[in-house]
Amino acid sequence: MNARNLTRPNLVRTLSSVFGGSLKIPVQLFASKNFHHSESCEHGSQVDEKFIEELKTPEDKPKLEFRGSNFDFPCLNKRFIDGPEPNYQKIKGGYRLFICKEPYKFYYNGGLLPEFELAYETWGTLNKDRSNAILLFTGLSASSHAASQEDNKLPGWWEKFIGPGCALDTNKFFVICVNQLGGCYGTTGPSSINPLTEKQYATNFPMVSVKDMVTVQKILVESLGIKKLYAAVGASLGGMCSVTMAALYPEMVSRLVSLSSSSKAHPTAIAFRYLQRRCIMEDPIWNRGHYYDGEYPLRGTKLAREIATMTYRSGIEWEKRFGRVRIPGEPPSLCHNFEIEQYIEYQGVQYATKLDANTLLYLSKAMDLFDLNEYFDDCEDKNGLNRVKCPTLVMGITTDMLFPVQQQRDLAEGLRRAGNESVTYYELNSIYGHDTFLLDLSNIGTALKGFLETQMAVNGHLSKHRIAE
């Protein structure tokens, strides 16, 4: 008898009869992947698969259990006080203001500002012939407040490097530090008010280049009656600026210092900074940069800073400082379980509102676009380093992932190949990565002080040529 012709209630009874009357038909037989309705049973009967599920009883189905997660997602931000950290402050005053009422034309896209302002601070005393001035170029995150002074007694980002007897000895030198063009600490930038619209420039601000940063600071220096700098000093973005200053205006720079920097942006650094910008620009609150009348794009800026923190330090430091240390009392979750996670989170929260989001976008893009030789495309000699003839100090850090040490080696060697006979190169094996220039007073400070105060490089160079004559 064909099982297809049986009524459903009689199917099991009929099959039992075929196989011996008292046979119990296991559900597993019907559920087996090897059993199909077209296959014949031992006695020639067939079973249709559409009845299989109907044959199962609630008792036959396995009982399922689930134990999942019920996270509160606290992700609390706690400050880690162990280990050195850069001292960046959100500056709202205590600086001098240079106001230029003349229009300024930018290097890119024909951008034009009707006027601009530069926030700057000074330390030490300018001598009578105005020959002891050092121009200190800042990195991306820094304000003009490199060190405490009478109008702002808070510690600066290079506090231990500037002062009497320090690397930049204010008993000998007049130190000038300017907030970069495009910044947000007193200098004209995206958060500044456009005098023509009486609203913030936001992302209508012109694209900024390293060349623009250098050019406007040259205008400021000249306004102080300084015709030639004793030295142009900078690290990171500031190092790009100091090299550019010496190349664009070689007659104005007596010494050059470039720390943890290069003559062009590295593709790895470009990729890191691109991700930071995307974090901000993907935040809906960013509103294409026009957020000044509403909520601040905190989430995107916080994530951007977390990525930046990873590029500023080194795995060697974090292995020693954090390792795989777990946060006490925290069960495994999608939130913080390791101290390193909590540290990264804290860095993002701490710095997210210190630096304006649009300033980060503009200055980081200026760094990515930087290639010194590009500024000399219209010249017969397109190698910018050929114009740098002054004594130069280049310093690199072996653990720097943002400006790989090979870039500093290339910079020093490029200057030597260009005919500069007074190039000093130091390579530090510091655990602090890119931030070494902010933290390593012993090595950075000693090398910088020695280079600035010794006459060996200059006199040695001059003596060599006198002997040759």
Coordinates of C-alpha atoms in Angstrom, one line a residue:
M1 CA 0.0 0.0 0.0
N2 CA 1.3 3.4 -0.9
A3 CA 1.8 5.8 2.0
R4 CA 0.7 8.7 -0.1
N5 CA -2.9 7.2 -0.2
L6 CA -3.1 7.0 3.6
T7 CA -5.0 9.6 5.6
R8 CA -2.7 11.6 7.9
P9 CA -4.1 10.2 11.2
N10 CA -3.5 6.6 10.1
L11 CA 0.0 7.1 8.7
V12 CA 2.0 6.0 11.8
R13 CA -0.4 3.1 12.6
T14 CA -0.2 1.8 9.0
L15 CA 3.6 2.0 8.9
S16 CA 3.8 0.2 12.3
S17 CA 1.7 -2.6 10.8
V18 CA 3.9 -2.9 7.8
F19 CA 7.0 -3.3 9.9
G20 CA 5.5 -5.7 12.4
G21 CA 2.5 -4.2 14.1
S22 CA 4.1 -3.1 17.4
L23 CA 7.0 -1.2 15.9
K24 CA 7.5 2.4 17.2
I25 CA 8.5 4.7 14.3
P26 CA 11.3 7.1 15.5
V27 CA 11.1 10.7 14.4
Q28 CA 14.8 10.5 13.6
L29 CA 14.0 8.2 10.7
F30 CA 11.9 10.9 9.0
A31 CA 14.3 13.7 10.0
S32 CA 17.4 12.0 8.6
K33 CA 19.1 13.8 5.7
N34 CA 19.4 10.4 4.0
F35 CA 15.6 9.8 4.0
H36 CA 13.6 11.1 1.1
H37 CA 10.1 10.5 0.0
S38 CA 11.2 8.9 -3.2
E39 CA 13.2 6.2 -1.3
S40 CA 11.4 2.8 -0.7
C41 CA 11.2 1.2 2.7
E42 CA 12.1 -2.4 3.3
H43 CA 8.6 -3.5 2.5
G44 CA 8.2 -1.2 -0.5
S45 CA 6.3 1.7 1.3
Q46 CA 7.0 5.3 0.7
V47 CA 6.7 8.4 3.0
D48 CA 6.1 12.0 1.9
E49 CA 8.4 14.6 3.6
K50 CA 5.5 17.1 4.0
F51 CA 4.2 15.0 6.9
I52 CA 7.4 14.8 8.8
E53 CA 7.0 18.0 10.9
E54 CA 3.4 17.1 11.6
L55 CA 4.6 13.8 13.0
K56 CA 6.7 15.6 15.6
T57 CA 5.2 16.2 19.0
P58 CA 6.2 19.0 21.3
E59 CA 7.9 16.4 23.5
D60 CA 10.1 15.5 20.5
K61 CA 11.5 19.0 20.0
P62 CA 14.7 20.0 21.9
K63 CA 14.3 22.6 24.6
L64 CA 16.4 25.7 23.7
E65 CA 18.1 27.9 26.2
F66 CA 19.7 31.3 25.8
R67 CA 21.9 33.3 28.2
G68 CA 23.0 36.6 26.6
S69 CA 24.5 39.9 27.6
N70 CA 22.8 42.8 29.3
F71 CA 25.5 45.5 29.2
D72 CA 25.1 48.9 30.8
F73 CA 27.9 50.2 28.5
P74 CA 29.3 52.5 31.2
C75 CA 32.6 52.9 29.4
L76 CA 33.7 55.3 32.1
N77 CA 36.6 57.7 31.3
K78 CA 39.2 57.6 34.0
R79 CA 42.4 59.5 33.9
F80 CA 45.6 57.6 34.0
I81 CA 48.2 59.6 35.9
D82 CA 51.1 57.1 35.4
G83 CA 53.4 58.0 32.6
P84 CA 54.2 61.3 30.9
E85 CA 51.6 63.1 28.8
P86 CA 51.9 66.3 26.7
N87 CA 50.6 69.4 28.4
Y88 CA 48.2 71.0 25.9
Q89 CA 45.9 73.7 27.3
K90 CA 42.8 75.2 25.7
I91 CA 44.0 78.8 25.6
K92 CA 41.5 81.7 25.7
G93 CA 43.8 84.6 26.4
G94 CA 47.2 85.7 27.6
Y95 CA 48.6 86.1 24.1
R96 CA 49.5 89.1 22.0
L97 CA 47.6 89.7 18.8
F98 CA 49.1 90.7 15.5
I99 CA 46.4 92.1 13.2
C100 CA 47.0 92.4 9.5
K101 CA 44.4 94.5 7.7
E102 CA 45.9 93.6 4.2
P103 CA 44.2 90.9 2.2
Y104 CA 46.1 87.6 2.2
K105 CA 46.1 85.3 -0.8
F106 CA 46.5 81.5 -0.1
Y107 CA 48.7 79.1 -2.0
Y108 CA 45.8 76.8 -2.9
N109 CA 42.7 77.5 -5.0
G110 CA 43.1 81.2 -5.1
G111 CA 41.8 81.5 -1.5
L112 CA 41.7 85.0 -0.1
L113 CA 41.2 86.5 3.4
P114 CA 40.2 90.1 3.7
E115 CA 42.4 90.3 6.9
F116 CA 43.9 88.0 9.4
E117 CA 45.1 87.8 13.0
L118 CA 47.9 85.9 14.6
A119 CA 48.0 85.0 18.3
Y120 CA 51.6 84.9 19.6
E121 CA 53.6 84.8 22.8
T122 CA 57.3 85.7 23.5
W123 CA 59.9 84.9 26.1
G124 CA 63.2 86.6 26.8
T125 CA 64.4 89.9 25.5
L126 CA 65.1 91.0 22.0
N127 CA 68.6 92.4 21.8
K128 CA 69.5 95.8 20.3
D129 CA 70.5 94.5 16.9
R130 CA 67.5 92.1 16.9
S131 CA 69.7 89.1 16.1
N132 CA 68.7 86.7 18.9
A133 CA 65.2 85.8 17.9
I134 CA 64.1 82.1 17.6
L135 CA 60.9 81.4 15.9
L136 CA 59.3 78.2 17.4
F137 CA 56.8 76.6 15.0
T138 CA 54.0 74.5 16.7
G139 CA 52.6 71.1 15.9
L140 CA 49.0 70.5 14.9
S141 CA 47.5 70.5 18.4
A142 CA 49.4 73.3 20.0
S143 CA 48.6 76.9 20.8
S144 CA 51.1 79.7 21.1
H145 CA 51.4 78.9 24.8
A146 CA 54.7 77.0 24.7
A147 CA 55.7 78.0 28.2
S148 CA 54.3 80.0 31.1
Q149 CA 54.8 83.7 31.1
E150 CA 53.5 86.8 32.9
D151 CA 50.2 87.0 31.1
N152 CA 49.5 83.3 31.3
K153 CA 51.1 81.4 34.1
L154 CA 49.7 78.0 33.2
P155 CA 52.4 75.5 32.1
G156 CA 52.9 75.4 28.4
W157 CA 53.4 72.5 26.0
W158 CA 57.2 72.9 26.0
E159 CA 57.4 74.3 29.6
K160 CA 60.6 72.5 30.5
F161 CA 62.4 73.5 27.2
I162 CA 62.0 77.3 27.5
G163 CA 63.4 79.5 30.2
P164 CA 66.6 80.7 31.8
G165 CA 69.3 78.1 31.3
C166 CA 66.9 75.8 29.3
A167 CA 67.2 74.4 25.8
L168 CA 65.8 77.7 24.5
D169 CA 67.6 79.9 27.0
T170 CA 65.7 83.1 27.6
N171 CA 68.8 84.7 29.1
K172 CA 70.2 84.5 25.6
F173 CA 67.4 84.3 23.1
F174 CA 64.1 86.0 22.3
V175 CA 61.6 83.2 21.6
I176 CA 58.5 83.7 19.6
C177 CA 55.7 81.1 19.2
V178 CA 52.6 81.6 17.0
N179 CA 49.3 79.8 16.8
Q180 CA 49.2 78.4 13.3
L181 CA 47.1 80.0 10.6
G182 CA 43.8 78.0 10.5
G183 CA 44.1 77.4 14.3
C184 CA 41.6 78.1 17.0
Y185 CA 43.6 79.7 19.8
G186 CA 43.4 83.3 18.8
T187 CA 44.7 83.0 15.2
T188 CA 42.3 83.3 12.3
G189 CA 40.8 80.0 11.4
P190 CA 37.5 78.2 10.6
S191 CA 36.0 79.2 14.0
S192 CA 36.8 82.9 13.5
I193 CA 34.3 85.4 12.4
N194 CA 34.3 86.4 8.7
P195 CA 34.1 90.3 8.9
L196 CA 32.1 90.3 5.6
T197 CA 29.3 87.9 6.8
E198 CA 29.7 88.3 10.6
K199 CA 29.5 84.5 10.9
Q200 CA 32.1 81.9 11.4
Y201 CA 34.1 80.9 8.3
A202 CA 33.5 77.2 9.1
T203 CA 34.4 75.1 6.0
N204 CA 34.2 78.2 3.8
F205 CA 37.7 79.0 5.1
P206 CA 40.3 78.8 2.4
M207 CA 42.5 75.6 2.2
V208 CA 45.7 76.2 4.1
S209 CA 49.2 75.1 3.2
V210 CA 52.4 74.9 5.2
K211 CA 53.7 77.6 2.9
D212 CA 50.8 79.9 4.1
M213 CA 51.7 79.2 7.7
V214 CA 55.3 80.2 7.2
T215 CA 54.5 83.2 5.1
V216 CA 52.1 84.9 7.6
Q217 CA 54.6 84.2 10.4
K218 CA 57.3 85.9 8.3
I219 CA 55.1 88.9 8.1
L220 CA 54.7 88.9 11.9
V221 CA 58.5 88.6 12.5
E222 CA 59.2 91.5 10.1
S223 CA 56.6 93.6 11.9
L224 CA 58.8 93.2 15.0
G225 CA 61.7 94.7 13.2
I226 CA 63.5 91.3 12.9
K227 CA 65.3 90.9 9.6
K228 CA 67.1 87.6 10.4
L229 CA 66.2 84.8 12.8
Y230 CA 68.8 83.2 15.0
A231 CA 67.0 80.0 14.4
A232 CA 63.8 78.5 13.0
V233 CA 62.8 75.5 15.2
G234 CA 59.9 73.1 14.9
A235 CA 58.7 69.5 15.4
S236 CA 56.1 67.5 13.5
L237 CA 54.0 70.1 11.6
G238 CA 56.4 72.7 13.1
G239 CA 59.4 70.8 11.6
M240 CA 57.7 71.0 8.1
C241 CA 57.4 74.8 8.7
S242 CA 61.0 75.3 9.9
V243 CA 62.4 73.5 6.8
T244 CA 60.0 75.5 4.6
M245 CA 61.1 78.8 6.2
A246 CA 64.8 78.0 5.5
A247 CA 64.1 77.0 1.9
L248 CA 61.7 79.9 1.0
Y249 CA 63.7 82.6 2.9
P250 CA 67.2 81.3 3.2
E251 CA 68.5 84.9 3.9
M252 CA 66.3 85.1 6.9
V253 CA 67.3 81.9 8.8
S254 CA 70.7 81.5 10.5
R255 CA 70.0 78.0 11.9
L256 CA 67.4 75.3 11.3
V257 CA 66.0 72.7 13.6
S258 CA 63.7 69.9 12.4
L259 CA 62.5 67.4 15.0
S260 CA 60.4 64.3 14.1
S261 CA 59.5 65.8 10.7
S262 CA 60.2 65.6 7.0
S263 CA 60.3 67.4 3.7
K264 CA 57.1 65.7 2.6
A265 CA 54.2 63.7 4.1
H266 CA 54.5 59.9 4.4
P267 CA 51.7 57.8 2.9
T268 CA 51.1 56.0 6.2
A269 CA 50.7 59.3 8.0
I270 CA 48.3 60.5 5.3
A271 CA 46.2 57.4 5.8
F272 CA 46.0 57.9 9.6
R273 CA 45.0 61.5 9.2
Y274 CA 42.5 60.7 6.6
L275 CA 40.7 58.3 9.0
Q276 CA 40.7 61.0 11.6
R277 CA 39.0 63.4 9.2
R278 CA 36.5 60.8 8.2
C279 CA 35.5 60.3 11.8
I280 CA 34.7 63.9 12.1
M281 CA 33.0 64.3 8.7
E282 CA 30.8 61.2 9.2
D283 CA 29.4 62.7 12.5
P284 CA 26.0 64.0 11.5
I285 CA 26.4 66.9 14.0
W286 CA 29.4 68.1 12.0
N287 CA 26.9 69.5 9.5
R288 CA 29.5 70.0 6.8
G289 CA 31.5 72.1 9.2
H290 CA 28.7 74.6 10.1
Y291 CA 28.1 73.5 13.7
Y292 CA 29.0 76.7 15.6
D293 CA 25.4 77.7 16.3
G294 CA 24.5 74.2 17.5
E295 CA 25.9 71.1 19.1
Y296 CA 29.6 70.3 18.8
P297 CA 30.5 67.1 16.9
L298 CA 32.0 65.5 20.0
R299 CA 31.7 61.8 19.0
G300 CA 33.5 62.2 15.7
T301 CA 36.2 64.4 17.1
K302 CA 36.7 62.1 20.1
L303 CA 37.2 59.1 17.7
A304 CA 39.6 61.1 15.6
R305 CA 41.7 61.9 18.7
E306 CA 41.7 58.3 19.7
I307 CA 43.2 57.3 16.4
A308 CA 45.7 60.2 16.6
T309 CA 46.8 58.9 20.1
M310 CA 47.7 55.6 18.6
T311 CA 50.0 57.3 16.1
Y312 CA 51.7 59.6 18.7
R313 CA 53.0 56.8 20.9
S314 CA 54.6 53.4 20.5
G315 CA 53.7 49.8 21.1
I316 CA 57.0 49.4 23.1
E317 CA 55.8 52.1 25.6
W318 CA 52.3 50.6 25.9
E319 CA 53.7 47.1 26.5
K320 CA 55.7 48.4 29.4
R321 CA 53.0 50.8 30.7
F322 CA 49.9 48.7 30.2
G323 CA 50.7 45.3 28.9
R324 CA 47.5 43.2 29.0
V325 CA 46.5 44.5 32.5
R326 CA 42.8 44.1 33.0
I327 CA 40.5 46.6 34.7
P328 CA 39.7 45.1 38.2
G329 CA 36.2 43.9 38.7
E330 CA 35.2 44.3 35.0
P331 CA 33.6 41.1 33.5
P332 CA 34.2 40.5 29.8
S333 CA 32.1 42.9 27.8
L334 CA 32.0 45.1 24.7
C335 CA 33.2 48.0 26.9
H336 CA 36.6 48.5 28.6
N337 CA 38.3 45.4 29.8
F338 CA 41.9 46.4 29.4
E339 CA 43.6 49.5 30.8
I340 CA 44.9 50.4 27.3
E341 CA 41.3 50.6 26.1
Q342 CA 40.4 53.0 28.9
Y343 CA 43.5 55.1 28.3
I344 CA 42.7 55.5 24.6
E345 CA 39.1 56.5 25.5
Y346 CA 40.3 59.0 28.0
Q347 CA 42.6 60.6 25.5
G348 CA 39.8 61.0 23.1
V349 CA 37.5 62.6 25.7
Q350 CA 40.2 64.9 27.1
Y351 CA 41.3 66.4 23.8
A352 CA 38.1 66.3 21.7
T353 CA 36.9 69.8 22.8
K354 CA 40.4 71.4 23.2
L355 CA 41.1 71.6 19.5
D356 CA 38.3 72.8 17.2
A357 CA 37.1 70.0 14.9
N358 CA 37.5 72.1 11.7
T359 CA 40.9 73.2 12.7
L360 CA 41.9 69.6 13.0
L361 CA 40.5 69.0 9.5
Y362 CA 42.3 72.0 7.9
L363 CA 45.7 71.6 9.6
S364 CA 45.9 67.8 9.1
K365 CA 45.1 68.2 5.4
A366 CA 47.8 70.8 5.1
M367 CA 50.3 68.3 6.5
D368 CA 49.1 65.6 4.0
L369 CA 49.5 68.0 1.1
F370 CA 53.0 69.1 2.1
D371 CA 55.8 68.4 -0.3
L372 CA 58.6 71.0 -0.1
N373 CA 59.6 70.6 -3.7
E374 CA 56.0 71.6 -4.8
Y375 CA 56.7 75.2 -3.8
F376 CA 59.5 75.4 -6.4
D377 CA 57.7 73.8 -9.4
D378 CA 58.1 77.1 -11.3
C379 CA 61.8 77.3 -10.6
E380 CA 64.6 75.9 -12.7
D381 CA 65.9 74.1 -9.6
K382 CA 62.9 72.3 -8.2
N383 CA 64.8 70.8 -5.2
G384 CA 63.8 72.8 -2.2
L385 CA 66.6 71.4 0.0
N386 CA 69.2 73.0 -2.4
R387 CA 68.3 76.3 -0.9
V388 CA 68.9 75.4 2.7
K389 CA 72.6 76.3 3.4
C390 CA 72.5 77.2 7.1
P391 CA 73.6 74.9 9.9
T392 CA 70.9 72.3 10.5
L393 CA 69.9 69.9 13.2
V394 CA 67.7 67.0 12.3
M395 CA 66.5 64.5 14.9
G396 CA 64.5 61.3 14.4
I397 CA 62.9 58.8 16.7
T398 CA 63.2 55.0 15.9
T399 CA 59.7 54.3 17.3
D400 CA 57.9 57.1 15.5
M401 CA 55.2 55.7 13.3
L402 CA 53.8 59.0 12.2
F403 CA 57.1 60.3 10.8
P404 CA 59.1 57.1 10.3
V405 CA 62.8 57.6 11.2
Q406 CA 63.8 56.9 7.6
Q407 CA 62.3 60.3 6.7
Q408 CA 64.6 62.1 9.0
R409 CA 67.6 60.1 7.6
D410 CA 66.5 61.1 4.1
L411 CA 66.1 64.8 5.1
A412 CA 69.6 64.9 6.6
E413 CA 71.2 63.1 3.7
G414 CA 69.2 65.2 1.2
L415 CA 70.6 68.4 2.8
R416 CA 74.2 67.0 2.6
R417 CA 73.8 66.0 -1.0
A418 CA 72.5 69.5 -1.7
G419 CA 75.8 70.8 -0.5
N420 CA 75.0 71.7 3.1
E421 CA 78.2 71.0 5.0
S422 CA 76.8 71.7 8.5
V423 CA 74.2 69.1 9.0
T424 CA 73.9 67.4 12.4
Y425 CA 71.8 64.2 12.7
Y426 CA 70.7 62.5 15.9
E427 CA 68.6 59.4 16.1
L428 CA 66.9 58.6 19.4
N429 CA 65.8 55.1 20.6
S430 CA 63.0 56.5 22.7
I431 CA 59.9 54.5 23.8
Y432 CA 57.6 57.5 23.4
G433 CA 57.2 57.4 19.6
H434 CA 56.3 60.7 17.9
D435 CA 55.6 62.4 21.3
T436 CA 59.3 62.1 22.2
F437 CA 59.9 65.7 21.1
L438 CA 57.4 66.8 23.8
L439 CA 58.5 64.5 26.6
D440 CA 62.2 63.7 26.4
L441 CA 63.9 66.7 28.0
S442 CA 67.2 65.0 28.6
N443 CA 67.9 64.0 25.0
I444 CA 66.0 66.5 22.9
G445 CA 66.7 69.4 25.3
T446 CA 70.5 68.6 25.5
A447 CA 70.9 68.2 21.7
L448 CA 68.9 71.4 21.0
K449 CA 70.8 73.5 23.5
G450 CA 74.2 72.3 22.3
F451 CA 73.3 73.0 18.7
L452 CA 71.9 76.5 19.3
E453 CA 74.7 77.7 21.6
T454 CA 77.8 76.2 20.0
Q455 CA 79.7 78.0 17.3
M456 CA 81.5 74.9 16.1
A457 CA 79.4 74.2 13.1
V458 CA 79.5 77.8 11.8
N459 CA 83.1 78.4 12.6
G460 CA 84.2 75.0 11.4
H461 CA 82.4 75.7 8.1
L462 CA 84.0 79.1 7.7
S463 CA 87.5 78.0 8.7
K464 CA 87.4 75.2 6.1
H465 CA 86.8 77.6 3.4
R466 CA 89.4 80.1 4.6
I467 CA 92.0 77.3 4.5
A468 CA 90.9 76.3 1.1
E469 CA 91.5 79.9 -0.2

